[in-house]
Amino acid sequence: MDTVVERELELRLVLSPEHSIPVPALLTYRTEDPYAVHIDFHIGTEFPVHWTFARDLLVEGVFRPCGQGDVRIWPTKVERRNVVFVALTSPDGNALLEMPSAAVAAWVERTLRIVPPGTESERLGLDEGLARLLAPLPADDLWLSDPWPSDESQDGEA
């Protein structure tokens, strides 16, 4: 059975050190995709902006700086509040988002209780999928037999 863990949050899009704007977001974790977390940012358009990245990155980023390239995450304090910053980079632009640390940490903890670290691959069903893929089928007998009779005649005709 697949499980979904969701959490609605109000993030802050940091525009400058002095100015940020609220951005409603939805954090989603699905056991059918156990290595990933999904974030939908609702920015007033018809469709939300969707990002997917490694759950391990968010788990680590709650405690210490991590990531490189497109997604970087680090904990810090802003006005005596514990927050987690997420820096996102894409060909379309960059965004720096401020997330409430306690809410993110609690959500991450829920995902870790459902799928503990190191057990993600068990959720993918790779062994069962490979067994089905490699299992012989009745038609395989036809492929294994010689489709052309030998050139020698069976009844002695030439």
PDB file of C-alpha atoms in Angstrom:
ATOM      1  CA  MET A   1       0.000   0.000   0.000  1.00  0.00           C
ATOM      2  CA  ASP A   2       1.342   3.408  -0.935  1.00  0.00           C
ATOM      3  CA  THR A   3       1.240   6.181   1.636  1.00  0.00           C
ATOM      4  CA  VAL A   4       1.326   9.937   1.049  1.00  0.00           C
ATOM      5  CA  VAL A   5       2.569  12.419   3.666  1.00  0.00           C
ATOM      6  CA  GLU A   6       1.602  16.024   2.936  1.00  0.00           C
ATOM      7  CA  ARG A   7       2.070  19.299   4.747  1.00  0.00           C
ATOM      8  CA  GLU A   8       0.840  22.719   3.707  1.00  0.00           C
ATOM      9  CA  LEU A   9       3.217  25.515   4.668  1.00  0.00           C
ATOM     10  CA  GLU A  10       3.576  29.202   4.139  1.00  0.00           C
ATOM     11  CA  LEU A  11       7.108  29.801   2.923  1.00  0.00           C
ATOM     12  CA  ARG A  12       8.757  33.143   2.349  1.00  0.00           C
ATOM     13  CA  LEU A  13      10.275  34.010  -1.014  1.00  0.00           C
ATOM     14  CA  VAL A  14      13.283  36.160  -0.151  1.00  0.00           C
ATOM     15  CA  LEU A  15      13.540  39.093  -2.543  1.00  0.00           C
ATOM     16  CA  SER A  16      16.223  40.999  -0.608  1.00  0.00           C
ATOM     17  CA  PRO A  17      17.671  40.895   2.912  1.00  0.00           C
ATOM     18  CA  GLU A  18      14.908  43.287   4.005  1.00  0.00           C
ATOM     19  CA  HIS A  19      11.974  42.041   1.956  1.00  0.00           C
ATOM     20  CA  SER A  20      10.222  38.707   1.417  1.00  0.00           C
ATOM     21  CA  ILE A  21       6.745  37.651   0.347  1.00  0.00           C
ATOM     22  CA  PRO A  22       4.595  34.718   1.498  1.00  0.00           C
ATOM     23  CA  VAL A  23       4.280  31.717  -0.801  1.00  0.00           C
ATOM     24  CA  PRO A  24       1.824  28.916  -0.017  1.00  0.00           C
ATOM     25  CA  ALA A  25       3.451  25.536  -0.595  1.00  0.00           C
ATOM     26  CA  LEU A  26       2.660  21.857  -0.315  1.00  0.00           C
ATOM     27  CA  LEU A  27       5.334  19.359   0.762  1.00  0.00           C
ATOM     28  CA  THR A  28       4.581  15.829  -0.449  1.00  0.00           C
ATOM     29  CA  TYR A  29       6.259  12.480   0.166  1.00  0.00           C
ATOM     30  CA  ARG A  30       5.034   9.294  -1.506  1.00  0.00           C
ATOM     31  CA  THR A  31       6.186   5.835  -0.477  1.00  0.00           C
ATOM     32  CA  GLU A  32       5.944   4.773  -4.142  1.00  0.00           C
ATOM     33  CA  ASP A  33       8.779   7.274  -4.818  1.00  0.00           C
ATOM     34  CA  PRO A  34      10.725   6.762  -1.568  1.00  0.00           C
ATOM     35  CA  TYR A  35      13.889   8.681  -2.410  1.00  0.00           C
ATOM     36  CA  ALA A  36      12.160  11.941  -3.386  1.00  0.00           C
ATOM     37  CA  VAL A  37      10.312  14.860  -1.838  1.00  0.00           C
ATOM     38  CA  HIS A  38       8.042  17.098  -3.863  1.00  0.00           C
ATOM     39  CA  ILE A  39       7.243  20.755  -3.277  1.00  0.00           C
ATOM     40  CA  ASP A  40       4.484  22.642  -5.079  1.00  0.00           C
ATOM     41  CA  PHE A  41       4.684  26.415  -4.836  1.00  0.00           C
ATOM     42  CA  HIS A  42       1.398  28.215  -5.403  1.00  0.00           C
ATOM     43  CA  ILE A  43       2.357  31.554  -6.895  1.00  0.00           C
ATOM     44  CA  GLY A  44      -0.962  32.765  -8.292  1.00  0.00           C
ATOM     45  CA  THR A  45      -0.708  31.028 -11.653  1.00  0.00           C
ATOM     46  CA  GLU A  46      -2.994  28.352 -13.066  1.00  0.00           C
ATOM     47  CA  PHE A  47      -0.540  25.607 -12.148  1.00  0.00           C
ATOM     48  CA  PRO A  48       1.849  25.472  -9.197  1.00  0.00           C
ATOM     49  CA  VAL A  49       5.618  25.462  -9.660  1.00  0.00           C
ATOM     50  CA  HIS A  50       6.776  21.930  -8.921  1.00  0.00           C
ATOM     51  CA  TRP A  51      10.192  20.836  -7.653  1.00  0.00           C
ATOM     52  CA  THR A  52      11.398  17.329  -6.830  1.00  0.00           C
ATOM     53  CA  PHE A  53      14.658  16.503  -5.111  1.00  0.00           C
ATOM     54  CA  ALA A  54      16.227  13.877  -2.838  1.00  0.00           C
ATOM     55  CA  ARG A  55      14.647  13.355   0.556  1.00  0.00           C
ATOM     56  CA  ASP A  56      18.148  12.855   1.990  1.00  0.00           C
ATOM     57  CA  LEU A  57      18.989  16.406   0.957  1.00  0.00           C
ATOM     58  CA  LEU A  58      16.116  17.838   3.004  1.00  0.00           C
ATOM     59  CA  VAL A  59      16.854  15.503   5.941  1.00  0.00           C
ATOM     60  CA  GLU A  60      20.452  16.718   6.075  1.00  0.00           C
ATOM     61  CA  GLY A  61      19.598  20.341   5.290  1.00  0.00           C
ATOM     62  CA  VAL A  62      17.482  20.659   8.434  1.00  0.00           C
ATOM     63  CA  PHE A  63      20.687  20.183  10.471  1.00  0.00           C
ATOM     64  CA  ARG A  64      23.590  21.449   8.326  1.00  0.00           C
ATOM     65  CA  PRO A  65      24.321  23.037   4.953  1.00  0.00           C
ATOM     66  CA  CYS A  66      24.146  20.598   2.063  1.00  0.00           C
ATOM     67  CA  GLY A  67      23.527  20.322  -1.641  1.00  0.00           C
ATOM     68  CA  GLN A  68      25.139  21.744  -4.702  1.00  0.00           C
ATOM     69  CA  GLY A  69      24.003  22.863  -8.100  1.00  0.00           C
ATOM     70  CA  ASP A  70      20.227  23.212  -8.489  1.00  0.00           C
ATOM     71  CA  VAL A  71      19.224  22.634  -4.853  1.00  0.00           C
ATOM     72  CA  ARG A  72      21.062  23.879  -1.769  1.00  0.00           C
ATOM     73  CA  ILE A  73      19.634  23.754   1.761  1.00  0.00           C
ATOM     74  CA  TRP A  74      20.875  25.088   5.093  1.00  0.00           C
ATOM     75  CA  PRO A  75      19.521  25.897   8.570  1.00  0.00           C
ATOM     76  CA  THR A  76      19.894  29.364  10.083  1.00  0.00           C
ATOM     77  CA  LYS A  77      18.189  31.936  12.290  1.00  0.00           C
ATOM     78  CA  VAL A  78      16.245  34.943  11.058  1.00  0.00           C
ATOM     79  CA  GLU A  79      15.081  37.423  13.683  1.00  0.00           C
ATOM     80  CA  ARG A  80      15.594  34.760  16.394  1.00  0.00           C
ATOM     81  CA  ARG A  81      13.462  32.210  14.478  1.00  0.00           C
ATOM     82  CA  ASN A  82      14.921  28.883  13.358  1.00  0.00           C
ATOM     83  CA  VAL A  83      14.429  28.544   9.623  1.00  0.00           C
ATOM     84  CA  VAL A  84      15.677  26.430   6.756  1.00  0.00           C
ATOM     85  CA  PHE A  85      16.710  28.161   3.557  1.00  0.00           C
ATOM     86  CA  VAL A  86      16.250  26.407   0.223  1.00  0.00           C
ATOM     87  CA  ALA A  87      18.035  27.881  -2.780  1.00  0.00           C
ATOM     88  CA  LEU A  88      16.673  26.654  -6.115  1.00  0.00           C
ATOM     89  CA  THR A  89      18.338  27.281  -9.460  1.00  0.00           C
ATOM     90  CA  SER A  90      16.908  26.529 -12.895  1.00  0.00           C
ATOM     91  CA  PRO A  91      17.296  27.867 -16.436  1.00  0.00           C
ATOM     92  CA  ASP A  92      14.176  29.953 -15.702  1.00  0.00           C
ATOM     93  CA  GLY A  93      15.713  31.694 -12.690  1.00  0.00           C
ATOM     94  CA  ASN A  94      16.712  31.445  -9.048  1.00  0.00           C
ATOM     95  CA  ALA A  95      14.700  31.447  -5.849  1.00  0.00           C
ATOM     96  CA  LEU A  96      15.628  31.652  -2.187  1.00  0.00           C
ATOM     97  CA  LEU A  97      12.902  30.285   0.067  1.00  0.00           C
ATOM     98  CA  GLU A  98      12.653  30.486   3.837  1.00  0.00           C
ATOM     99  CA  MET A  99      10.890  27.543   5.501  1.00  0.00           C
ATOM    100  CA  PRO A 100       9.877  27.228   9.176  1.00  0.00           C
ATOM    101  CA  SER A 101      12.401  24.808  10.665  1.00  0.00           C
ATOM    102  CA  ALA A 102      10.131  23.104  13.213  1.00  0.00           C
ATOM    103  CA  ALA A 103       7.369  22.381  10.683  1.00  0.00           C
ATOM    104  CA  VAL A 104       9.811  21.022   8.093  1.00  0.00           C
ATOM    105  CA  ALA A 105      11.640  18.893  10.678  1.00  0.00           C
ATOM    106  CA  ALA A 106       8.350  17.419  11.948  1.00  0.00           C
ATOM    107  CA  TRP A 107       7.246  16.591   8.398  1.00  0.00           C
ATOM    108  CA  VAL A 108      10.611  15.010   7.569  1.00  0.00           C
ATOM    109  CA  GLU A 109      10.385  12.955  10.779  1.00  0.00           C
ATOM    110  CA  ARG A 110       6.981  11.602   9.689  1.00  0.00           C
ATOM    111  CA  THR A 111       8.458  10.477   6.356  1.00  0.00           C
ATOM    112  CA  LEU A 112      11.370   8.783   8.158  1.00  0.00           C
ATOM    113  CA  ARG A 113       9.018   6.835  10.423  1.00  0.00           C
ATOM    114  CA  ILE A 114       7.074   5.566   7.410  1.00  0.00           C
ATOM    115  CA  VAL A 115      10.159   4.701   5.327  1.00  0.00           C
ATOM    116  CA  PRO A 116      13.281   4.565   7.513  1.00  0.00           C
ATOM    117  CA  PRO A 117      16.587   5.544   5.907  1.00  0.00           C
ATOM    118  CA  GLY A 118      18.185   2.595   4.131  1.00  0.00           C
ATOM    119  CA  THR A 119      14.867   0.835   3.459  1.00  0.00           C
ATOM    120  CA  GLU A 120      13.816   2.908   0.441  1.00  0.00           C
ATOM    121  CA  SER A 121      14.858   0.284  -2.117  1.00  0.00           C
ATOM    122  CA  GLU A 122      12.489  -2.255  -0.554  1.00  0.00           C
ATOM    123  CA  ARG A 123       9.587   0.004  -1.590  1.00  0.00           C
ATOM    124  CA  LEU A 124      10.591  -0.012  -5.236  1.00  0.00           C
ATOM    125  CA  GLY A 125       9.931  -3.720  -5.789  1.00  0.00           C
ATOM    126  CA  LEU A 126      13.047  -4.126  -7.942  1.00  0.00           C
ATOM    127  CA  ASP A 127      13.513  -7.815  -7.107  1.00  0.00           C
ATOM    128  CA  GLU A 128       9.907  -8.656  -7.944  1.00  0.00           C
ATOM    129  CA  GLY A 129      10.051  -6.599 -11.139  1.00  0.00           C
ATOM    130  CA  LEU A 130      13.245  -8.278 -12.297  1.00  0.00           C
ATOM    131  CA  ALA A 131      11.832 -11.718 -11.481  1.00  0.00           C
ATOM    132  CA  ARG A 132       8.747 -10.966 -13.603  1.00  0.00           C
ATOM    133  CA  LEU A 133      10.873  -9.554 -16.398  1.00  0.00           C
ATOM    134  CA  LEU A 134      13.229 -12.523 -16.469  1.00  0.00           C
ATOM    135  CA  ALA A 135      10.613 -15.249 -15.905  1.00  0.00           C
ATOM    136  CA  PRO A 136      10.247 -17.588 -18.876  1.00  0.00           C
ATOM    137  CA  LEU A 137       7.036 -17.310 -20.877  1.00  0.00           C
ATOM    138  CA  PRO A 138       5.310 -20.137 -22.775  1.00  0.00           C
ATOM    139  CA  ALA A 139       6.340 -18.528 -26.057  1.00  0.00           C
ATOM    140  CA  ASP A 140      10.002 -18.774 -24.998  1.00  0.00           C
ATOM    141  CA  ASP A 141       9.911 -22.487 -25.913  1.00  0.00           C
ATOM    142  CA  LEU A 142       9.314 -21.485 -29.530  1.00  0.00           C
ATOM    143  CA  TRP A 143      12.352 -19.214 -29.538  1.00  0.00           C
ATOM    144  CA  LEU A 144      14.529 -21.866 -27.980  1.00  0.00           C
ATOM    145  CA  SER A 145      13.616 -24.491 -30.576  1.00  0.00           C
ATOM    146  CA  ASP A 146      15.037 -24.526 -34.109  1.00  0.00           C
ATOM    147  CA  PRO A 147      12.516 -22.668 -36.307  1.00  0.00           C
ATOM    148  CA  TRP A 148      13.873 -24.250 -39.523  1.00  0.00           C
ATOM    149  CA  PRO A 149      14.104 -27.984 -40.030  1.00  0.00           C
ATOM    150  CA  SER A 150      17.491 -29.290 -41.029  1.00  0.00           C
ATOM    151  CA  ASP A 151      18.410 -29.452 -44.691  1.00  0.00           C
ATOM    152  CA  GLU A 152      18.541 -33.234 -44.546  1.00  0.00           C
ATOM    153  CA  SER A 153      15.336 -34.828 -45.631  1.00  0.00           C
ATOM    154  CA  GLN A 154      13.580 -36.943 -43.028  1.00  0.00           C
ATOM    155  CA  ASP A 155      12.013 -39.390 -45.508  1.00  0.00           C
ATOM    156  CA  GLY A 156      15.025 -39.853 -47.811  1.00  0.00           C
ATOM    157  CA  GLU A 157      13.732 -37.629 -50.623  1.00  0.00           C
ATOM    158  CA  ALA A 158      16.185 -35.446 -52.437  1.00  0.00           C
TER     159      ALA A 158
END
